[in-house]
mmCIF file with all atom_site columns, C-alpha atoms in Angstrom:
data_model
loop_
_atom_site.group_PDB
_atom_site.id
_atom_site.type_symbol
_atom_site.label_atom_id
_atom_site.label_alt_id
_atom_site.label_comp_id
_atom_site.label_asym_id
_atom_site.label_entity_id
_atom_site.label_seq_id
_atom_site.pdbx_PDB_ins_code
_atom_site.Cartn_x
_atom_site.Cartn_y
_atom_site.Cartn_z
_atom_site.occupancy
_atom_site.B_iso_or_equiv
_atom_site.pdbx_formal_charge
_atom_site.auth_seq_id
_atom_site.auth_comp_id
_atom_site.auth_asym_id
_atom_site.auth_atom_id
_atom_site.pdbx_PDB_model_num
ATOM 1   C CA . UNK A 1 1   ? -0.766  0.073  -0.084 1.00 0.00 ? 1   UNK A CA 1
ATOM 2   C CA . UNK A 1 2   ? 1.519   3.464  -1.070 1.00 0.00 ? 2   UNK A CA 1
ATOM 3   C CA . UNK A 1 3   ? 1.317   6.405  1.468  1.00 0.00 ? 3   UNK A CA 1
ATOM 4   C CA . UNK A 1 4   ? -0.258  9.836  -0.278 1.00 0.00 ? 4   UNK A CA 1
ATOM 5   C CA . UNK A 1 5   ? 1.339   12.202 -0.099 1.00 0.00 ? 5   UNK A CA 1
ATOM 6   C CA . UNK A 1 6   ? 0.824   16.051 -1.150 1.00 0.00 ? 6   UNK A CA 1
ATOM 7   C CA . UNK A 1 7   ? 3.460   17.584 -3.298 1.00 0.00 ? 7   UNK A CA 1
ATOM 8   C CA . UNK A 1 8   ? 2.207   21.619 -2.648 1.00 0.00 ? 8   UNK A CA 1
ATOM 9   C CA . UNK A 1 9   ? 3.296   22.480 1.455  1.00 0.00 ? 9   UNK A CA 1
ATOM 10  C CA . UNK A 1 10  ? 0.345   25.148 1.214  1.00 0.00 ? 10  UNK A CA 1
ATOM 11  C CA . UNK A 1 11  ? -2.249  25.231 4.646  1.00 0.00 ? 11  UNK A CA 1
ATOM 12  C CA . UNK A 1 12  ? -4.231  27.928 4.014  1.00 0.00 ? 12  UNK A CA 1
ATOM 13  C CA . UNK A 1 13  ? -5.003  30.419 7.510  1.00 0.00 ? 13  UNK A CA 1
ATOM 14  C CA . UNK A 1 14  ? -8.454  31.985 8.240  1.00 0.00 ? 14  UNK A CA 1
ATOM 15  C CA . UNK A 1 15  ? -8.621  35.306 7.057  1.00 0.00 ? 15  UNK A CA 1
ATOM 16  C CA . UNK A 1 16  ? -9.883  37.961 9.746  1.00 0.00 ? 16  UNK A CA 1
ATOM 17  C CA . UNK A 1 17  ? -11.219 40.616 7.830  1.00 0.00 ? 17  UNK A CA 1
ATOM 18  C CA . UNK A 1 18  ? -7.716  42.489 9.059  1.00 0.00 ? 18  UNK A CA 1
ATOM 19  C CA . UNK A 1 19  ? -6.295  42.877 5.579  1.00 0.00 ? 19  UNK A CA 1
ATOM 20  C CA . UNK A 1 20  ? -5.953  41.157 2.023  1.00 0.00 ? 20  UNK A CA 1
ATOM 21  C CA . UNK A 1 21  ? -3.512  38.855 2.088  1.00 0.00 ? 21  UNK A CA 1
ATOM 22  C CA . UNK A 1 22  ? 0.159   40.254 1.247  1.00 0.00 ? 22  UNK A CA 1
ATOM 23  C CA . UNK A 1 23  ? -1.378  43.763 1.769  1.00 0.00 ? 23  UNK A CA 1
ATOM 24  C CA . UNK A 1 24  ? 0.919   46.201 4.389  1.00 0.00 ? 24  UNK A CA 1
ATOM 25  C CA . UNK A 1 25  ? -0.401  46.775 7.576  1.00 0.00 ? 25  UNK A CA 1
ATOM 26  C CA . UNK A 1 26  ? -2.032  49.847 8.671  1.00 0.00 ? 26  UNK A CA 1
ATOM 27  C CA . UNK A 1 27  ? 0.768   51.394 11.923 1.00 0.00 ? 27  UNK A CA 1
ATOM 28  C CA . UNK A 1 28  ? -0.510  53.419 13.912 1.00 0.00 ? 28  UNK A CA 1
ATOM 29  C CA . UNK A 1 29  ? 1.917   55.291 16.588 1.00 0.00 ? 29  UNK A CA 1
ATOM 30  C CA . UNK A 1 30  ? 0.312   56.705 19.619 1.00 0.00 ? 30  UNK A CA 1
ATOM 31  C CA . UNK A 1 31  ? 1.829   59.371 21.326 1.00 0.00 ? 31  UNK A CA 1
ATOM 32  C CA . UNK A 1 32  ? 2.554   62.872 21.633 1.00 0.00 ? 32  UNK A CA 1
ATOM 33  C CA . UNK A 1 33  ? 0.492   65.726 22.614 1.00 0.00 ? 33  UNK A CA 1
ATOM 34  C CA . UNK A 1 34  ? -1.667  65.459 19.996 1.00 0.00 ? 34  UNK A CA 1
ATOM 35  C CA . UNK A 1 35  ? -2.251  62.533 19.929 1.00 0.00 ? 35  UNK A CA 1
ATOM 36  C CA . UNK A 1 36  ? -6.196  62.601 21.268 1.00 0.00 ? 36  UNK A CA 1
ATOM 37  C CA . UNK A 1 37  ? -6.880  65.510 17.768 1.00 0.00 ? 37  UNK A CA 1
ATOM 38  C CA . UNK A 1 38  ? -5.339  63.100 15.345 1.00 0.00 ? 38  UNK A CA 1
ATOM 39  C CA . UNK A 1 39  ? -6.715  59.488 16.512 1.00 0.00 ? 39  UNK A CA 1
ATOM 40  C CA . UNK A 1 40  ? -10.234 59.433 17.796 1.00 0.00 ? 40  UNK A CA 1
ATOM 41  C CA . UNK A 1 41  ? -10.885 55.998 19.173 1.00 0.00 ? 41  UNK A CA 1
ATOM 42  C CA . UNK A 1 42  ? -13.459 55.125 15.409 1.00 0.00 ? 42  UNK A CA 1
ATOM 43  C CA . UNK A 1 43  ? -10.779 55.514 13.459 1.00 0.00 ? 43  UNK A CA 1
ATOM 44  C CA . UNK A 1 44  ? -8.355  53.219 15.018 1.00 0.00 ? 44  UNK A CA 1
ATOM 45  C CA . UNK A 1 45  ? -10.234 50.758 15.107 1.00 0.00 ? 45  UNK A CA 1
ATOM 46  C CA . UNK A 1 46  ? -10.964 50.834 11.827 1.00 0.00 ? 46  UNK A CA 1
ATOM 47  C CA . UNK A 1 47  ? -8.501  52.074 10.055 1.00 0.00 ? 47  UNK A CA 1
ATOM 48  C CA . UNK A 1 48  ? -5.543  50.833 11.690 1.00 0.00 ? 48  UNK A CA 1
ATOM 49  C CA . UNK A 1 49  ? -3.989  46.726 12.172 1.00 0.00 ? 49  UNK A CA 1
ATOM 50  C CA . UNK A 1 50  ? -1.354  47.356 14.710 1.00 0.00 ? 50  UNK A CA 1
ATOM 51  C CA . UNK A 1 51  ? -1.314  50.516 17.930 1.00 0.00 ? 51  UNK A CA 1
ATOM 52  C CA . UNK A 1 52  ? 1.984   51.049 18.937 1.00 0.00 ? 52  UNK A CA 1
ATOM 53  C CA . UNK A 1 53  ? 2.750   53.348 21.718 1.00 0.00 ? 53  UNK A CA 1
ATOM 54  C CA . UNK A 1 54  ? 3.674   53.136 25.292 1.00 0.00 ? 54  UNK A CA 1
ATOM 55  C CA . UNK A 1 55  ? 2.767   51.730 29.140 1.00 0.00 ? 55  UNK A CA 1
ATOM 56  C CA . UNK A 1 56  ? 3.267   55.772 29.830 1.00 0.00 ? 56  UNK A CA 1
ATOM 57  C CA . UNK A 1 57  ? 0.186   56.469 27.344 1.00 0.00 ? 57  UNK A CA 1
ATOM 58  C CA . UNK A 1 58  ? -1.946  53.197 28.518 1.00 0.00 ? 58  UNK A CA 1
ATOM 59  C CA . UNK A 1 59  ? -1.497  54.236 31.754 1.00 0.00 ? 59  UNK A CA 1
ATOM 60  C CA . UNK A 1 60  ? -2.427  57.830 30.782 1.00 0.00 ? 60  UNK A CA 1
ATOM 61  C CA . UNK A 1 61  ? -5.273  56.984 28.463 1.00 0.00 ? 61  UNK A CA 1
ATOM 62  C CA . UNK A 1 62  ? -6.974  54.198 32.126 1.00 0.00 ? 62  UNK A CA 1
ATOM 63  C CA . UNK A 1 63  ? -6.731  57.447 34.677 1.00 0.00 ? 63  UNK A CA 1
ATOM 64  C CA . UNK A 1 64  ? -8.315  60.090 31.982 1.00 0.00 ? 64  UNK A CA 1
ATOM 65  C CA . UNK A 1 65  ? -11.492 57.411 31.221 1.00 0.00 ? 65  UNK A CA 1
ATOM 66  C CA . UNK A 1 66  ? -11.234 56.026 35.082 1.00 0.00 ? 66  UNK A CA 1
ATOM 67  C CA . UNK A 1 67  ? -10.856 59.814 36.407 1.00 0.00 ? 67  UNK A CA 1
ATOM 68  C CA . UNK A 1 68  ? -15.115 60.378 34.190 1.00 0.00 ? 68  UNK A CA 1
ATOM 69  C CA . UNK A 1 69  ? -17.463 58.253 36.851 1.00 0.00 ? 69  UNK A CA 1
ATOM 70  C CA . UNK A 1 70  ? -15.185 60.201 39.883 1.00 0.00 ? 70  UNK A CA 1
ATOM 71  C CA . UNK A 1 71  ? -17.991 62.967 42.014 1.00 0.00 ? 71  UNK A CA 1
ATOM 72  C CA . UNK A 1 72  ? -17.011 65.101 43.013 1.00 0.00 ? 72  UNK A CA 1
ATOM 73  C CA . UNK A 1 73  ? -17.053 65.901 46.827 1.00 0.00 ? 73  UNK A CA 1
ATOM 74  C CA . UNK A 1 74  ? -19.595 69.591 47.331 1.00 0.00 ? 74  UNK A CA 1
ATOM 75  C CA . UNK A 1 75  ? -17.481 70.197 51.125 1.00 0.00 ? 75  UNK A CA 1
ATOM 76  C CA . UNK A 1 76  ? -13.543 69.341 50.252 1.00 0.00 ? 76  UNK A CA 1
ATOM 77  C CA . UNK A 1 77  ? -13.434 69.170 46.078 1.00 0.00 ? 77  UNK A CA 1
ATOM 78  C CA . UNK A 1 78  ? -12.144 65.857 46.180 1.00 0.00 ? 78  UNK A CA 1
ATOM 79  C CA . UNK A 1 79  ? -12.822 63.533 44.296 1.00 0.00 ? 79  UNK A CA 1
ATOM 80  C CA . UNK A 1 80  ? -14.219 60.189 45.159 1.00 0.00 ? 80  UNK A CA 1
ATOM 81  C CA . UNK A 1 81  ? -15.643 56.765 43.406 1.00 0.00 ? 81  UNK A CA 1
ATOM 82  C CA . UNK A 1 82  ? -19.524 57.179 44.088 1.00 0.00 ? 82  UNK A CA 1
ATOM 83  C CA . UNK A 1 83  ? -19.463 54.013 46.993 1.00 0.00 ? 83  UNK A CA 1
ATOM 84  C CA . UNK A 1 84  ? -16.465 55.464 48.383 1.00 0.00 ? 84  UNK A CA 1
ATOM 85  C CA . UNK A 1 85  ? -18.286 59.155 48.058 1.00 0.00 ? 85  UNK A CA 1
ATOM 86  C CA . UNK A 1 86  ? -20.915 57.879 50.272 1.00 0.00 ? 86  UNK A CA 1
ATOM 87  C CA . UNK A 1 87  ? -18.362 56.693 52.988 1.00 0.00 ? 87  UNK A CA 1
ATOM 88  C CA . UNK A 1 88  ? -16.630 60.038 53.178 1.00 0.00 ? 88  UNK A CA 1
ATOM 89  C CA . UNK A 1 89  ? -19.909 61.767 53.199 1.00 0.00 ? 89  UNK A CA 1
ATOM 90  C CA . UNK A 1 90  ? -21.038 59.433 56.242 1.00 0.00 ? 90  UNK A CA 1
ATOM 91  C CA . UNK A 1 91  ? -17.906 59.372 58.433 1.00 0.00 ? 91  UNK A CA 1
ATOM 92  C CA . UNK A 1 92  ? -15.139 62.138 56.954 1.00 0.00 ? 92  UNK A CA 1
ATOM 93  C CA . UNK A 1 93  ? -16.296 65.820 55.476 1.00 0.00 ? 93  UNK A CA 1
ATOM 94  C CA . UNK A 1 94  ? -19.544 68.125 55.619 1.00 0.00 ? 94  UNK A CA 1
ATOM 95  C CA . UNK A 1 95  ? -22.499 69.062 58.412 1.00 0.00 ? 95  UNK A CA 1
ATOM 96  C CA . UNK A 1 96  ? -23.720 65.561 58.926 1.00 0.00 ? 96  UNK A CA 1
ATOM 97  C CA . UNK A 1 97  ? -19.960 63.408 59.302 1.00 0.00 ? 97  UNK A CA 1
ATOM 98  C CA . UNK A 1 98  ? -19.999 61.761 62.707 1.00 0.00 ? 98  UNK A CA 1
ATOM 99  C CA . UNK A 1 99  ? -16.769 59.632 63.125 1.00 0.00 ? 99  UNK A CA 1
ATOM 100 C CA . UNK A 1 100 ? -16.972 56.094 64.610 1.00 0.00 ? 100 UNK A CA 1
ATOM 101 C CA . UNK A 1 101 ? -15.615 56.056 67.920 1.00 0.00 ? 101 UNK A CA 1
ATOM 102 C CA . UNK A 1 102 ? -12.842 53.944 66.500 1.00 0.00 ? 102 UNK A CA 1
ATOM 103 C CA . UNK A 1 103 ? -12.112 57.152 64.766 1.00 0.00 ? 103 UNK A CA 1
ATOM 104 C CA . UNK A 1 104 ? -12.559 59.066 67.102 1.00 0.00 ? 104 UNK A CA 1
ATOM 105 C CA . UNK A 1 105 ? -9.366  57.881 69.021 1.00 0.00 ? 105 UNK A CA 1
ATOM 106 C CA . UNK A 1 106 ? -6.836  58.079 66.254 1.00 0.00 ? 106 UNK A CA 1
ATOM 107 C CA . UNK A 1 107 ? -4.558  61.128 65.711 1.00 0.00 ? 107 UNK A CA 1
ATOM 108 C CA . UNK A 1 108 ? -4.879  63.166 62.188 1.00 0.00 ? 108 UNK A CA 1
ATOM 109 C CA . UNK A 1 109 ? -3.410  65.841 60.734 1.00 0.00 ? 109 UNK A CA 1
ATOM 110 C CA . UNK A 1 110 ? 0.013   67.208 62.141 1.00 0.00 ? 110 UNK A CA 1
ATOM 111 C CA . UNK A 1 111 ? 0.577   66.371 65.558 1.00 0.00 ? 111 UNK A CA 1
ATOM 112 C CA . UNK A 1 112 ? 0.617   62.628 64.950 1.00 0.00 ? 112 UNK A CA 1
#
């Protein structure tokens, strides 16, 4: 019995709709002060295959988006996540704030 072999070593790979095979990659450099003016989220998603950036840019963008969910305290001006803001108002800031007995025992400020 003879074994069947193919002479071609080409194995077709699935194409995920990025670019036709052989087409150049569309690359964006997401860095610098004008990055948000130059590259919108829609443009990055639709017109680019690879985004080159730095960890610092990823961190800065993450912090910018995370800050959108924060609430500003009307008494002290600090910014808090919504669930932390309730605790802040209850125990630390504003006319209705009342510290617990354990919190009252702790020294705060410069006199520590």
